[in-house]
mmCIF file of C-alpha atoms in Angstrom:
data_model
loop_
_atom_site.group_PDB
_atom_site.id
_atom_site.type_symbol
_atom_site.label_atom_id
_atom_site.label_comp_id
_atom_site.label_asym_id
_atom_site.label_seq_id
_atom_site.Cartn_x
_atom_site.Cartn_y
_atom_site.Cartn_z
ATOM 1 C CA MET A 27 90.443 170.797 93.188
ATOM 2 C CA ASP A 28 90.034 171.491 96.888
ATOM 3 C CA LYS A 29 89.190 168.224 98.656
ATOM 4 C CA CYS A 30 88.331 164.644 97.828
ATOM 5 C CA LYS A 31 87.692 161.380 99.654
ATOM 6 C CA THR A 32 89.932 159.133 97.544
ATOM 7 C CA ILE A 33 92.711 159.647 95.038
ATOM 8 C CA ARG A 34 93.541 156.715 92.746
ATOM 9 C CA VAL A 35 96.563 155.950 90.614
ATOM 10 C CA TRP A 36 95.661 153.489 87.869
ATOM 11 C CA TRP A 37 96.942 152.108 84.561
ATOM 12 C CA CYS A 38 94.996 152.839 81.363
ATOM 13 C CA ASP A 39 95.699 150.443 78.473
ATOM 14 C CA GLU A 40 94.009 152.749 75.973
ATOM 15 C CA PHE A 41 96.350 155.682 76.683
ATOM 16 C CA GLN A 42 99.344 153.541 77.756
ATOM 17 C CA SER A 43 99.656 155.911 80.729
ATOM 18 C CA TRP A 44 99.056 156.176 84.453
ATOM 19 C CA GLY A 45 95.944 158.078 85.451
ATOM 20 C CA VAL A 46 95.431 159.973 88.678
ATOM 21 C CA SER A 47 91.764 160.470 89.505
ATOM 22 C CA TRP A 48 89.874 162.017 92.400
ATOM 23 C CA TYR A 49 86.608 160.735 93.908
ATOM 24 C CA ASP A 50 84.095 162.199 96.356
ATOM 25 C CA ASN A 51 82.334 160.523 99.311
ATOM 26 C CA ASP A 52 79.936 158.750 96.920
ATOM 27 C CA ASP A 53 82.833 157.378 94.813
ATOM 28 C CA MET A 54 81.909 159.730 91.970
ATOM 29 C CA PRO A 55 84.735 161.275 89.909
ATOM 30 C CA VAL A 56 85.639 164.861 90.697
ATOM 31 C CA GLY A 57 87.235 166.908 87.912
ATOM 32 C CA GLU A 58 89.461 165.561 85.158
ATOM 33 C CA SER A 59 92.058 162.825 85.551
ATOM 34 C CA GLU A 60 95.709 163.698 85.114
ATOM 35 C CA TRP A 61 97.956 161.482 82.970
ATOM 36 C CA TYR A 62 101.575 160.445 83.481
ATOM 37 C CA TYR A 63 103.926 158.317 81.407
ATOM 38 C CA SER A 64 105.781 157.201 84.533
ATOM 39 C CA LYS A 65 104.117 155.489 87.508
ATOM 40 C CA VAL A 66 106.696 157.122 89.799
ATOM 41 C CA ASN A 67 105.563 160.588 88.707
ATOM 42 C CA ALA A 68 101.886 159.700 89.110
ATOM 43 C CA VAL A 69 102.436 158.273 92.599
ATOM 44 C CA ASP A 70 104.594 161.239 93.658
ATOM 45 C CA MET A 71 101.871 163.684 92.630
ATOM 46 C CA ALA A 72 99.132 161.642 94.323
ATOM 47 C CA ARG A 73 101.140 161.337 97.561
ATOM 48 C CA ALA A 74 101.860 165.062 97.606
ATOM 49 C CA TYR A 75 98.150 165.779 97.217
ATOM 50 C CA ARG A 76 97.263 163.354 100.017
ATOM 51 C CA ASP A 77 100.027 164.682 102.276
ATOM 52 C CA SER A 78 98.669 168.211 101.837
ATOM 53 C CA GLY A 79 95.575 167.116 103.788
ATOM 54 C CA ARG A 80 93.181 167.499 100.867
ATOM 55 C CA CYS A 81 92.433 163.793 100.521
ATOM 56 C CA GLU A 82 91.712 161.034 103.043
ATOM 57 C CA LYS A 83 92.687 157.895 101.120
ATOM 58 C CA LEU A 84 95.252 156.991 98.457
ATOM 59 C CA GLU A 85 94.876 153.875 96.301
ATOM 60 C CA ILE A 86 97.734 152.810 94.030
ATOM 61 C CA GLY A 87 96.923 150.238 91.383
ATOM 62 C CA THR A 88 99.124 147.928 89.357
ATOM 63 C CA ARG A 89 99.618 147.486 85.659
ATOM 64 C CA ARG A 90 97.870 144.359 84.398
#
């Protein structure tokens, strides 16, 4: 994936994992989500992507 508007880290009850998903300017998903067992790993990957300049906004969710 080259660029996105928003990258989100979110908890998925169904997979019992943290998802990392990318969204375009219209808040439509871009590509496939990536899955992580650990929130730390998901956040680290999302921050690295944002810090590379390929994404404008990072949203980190919480587990419900």
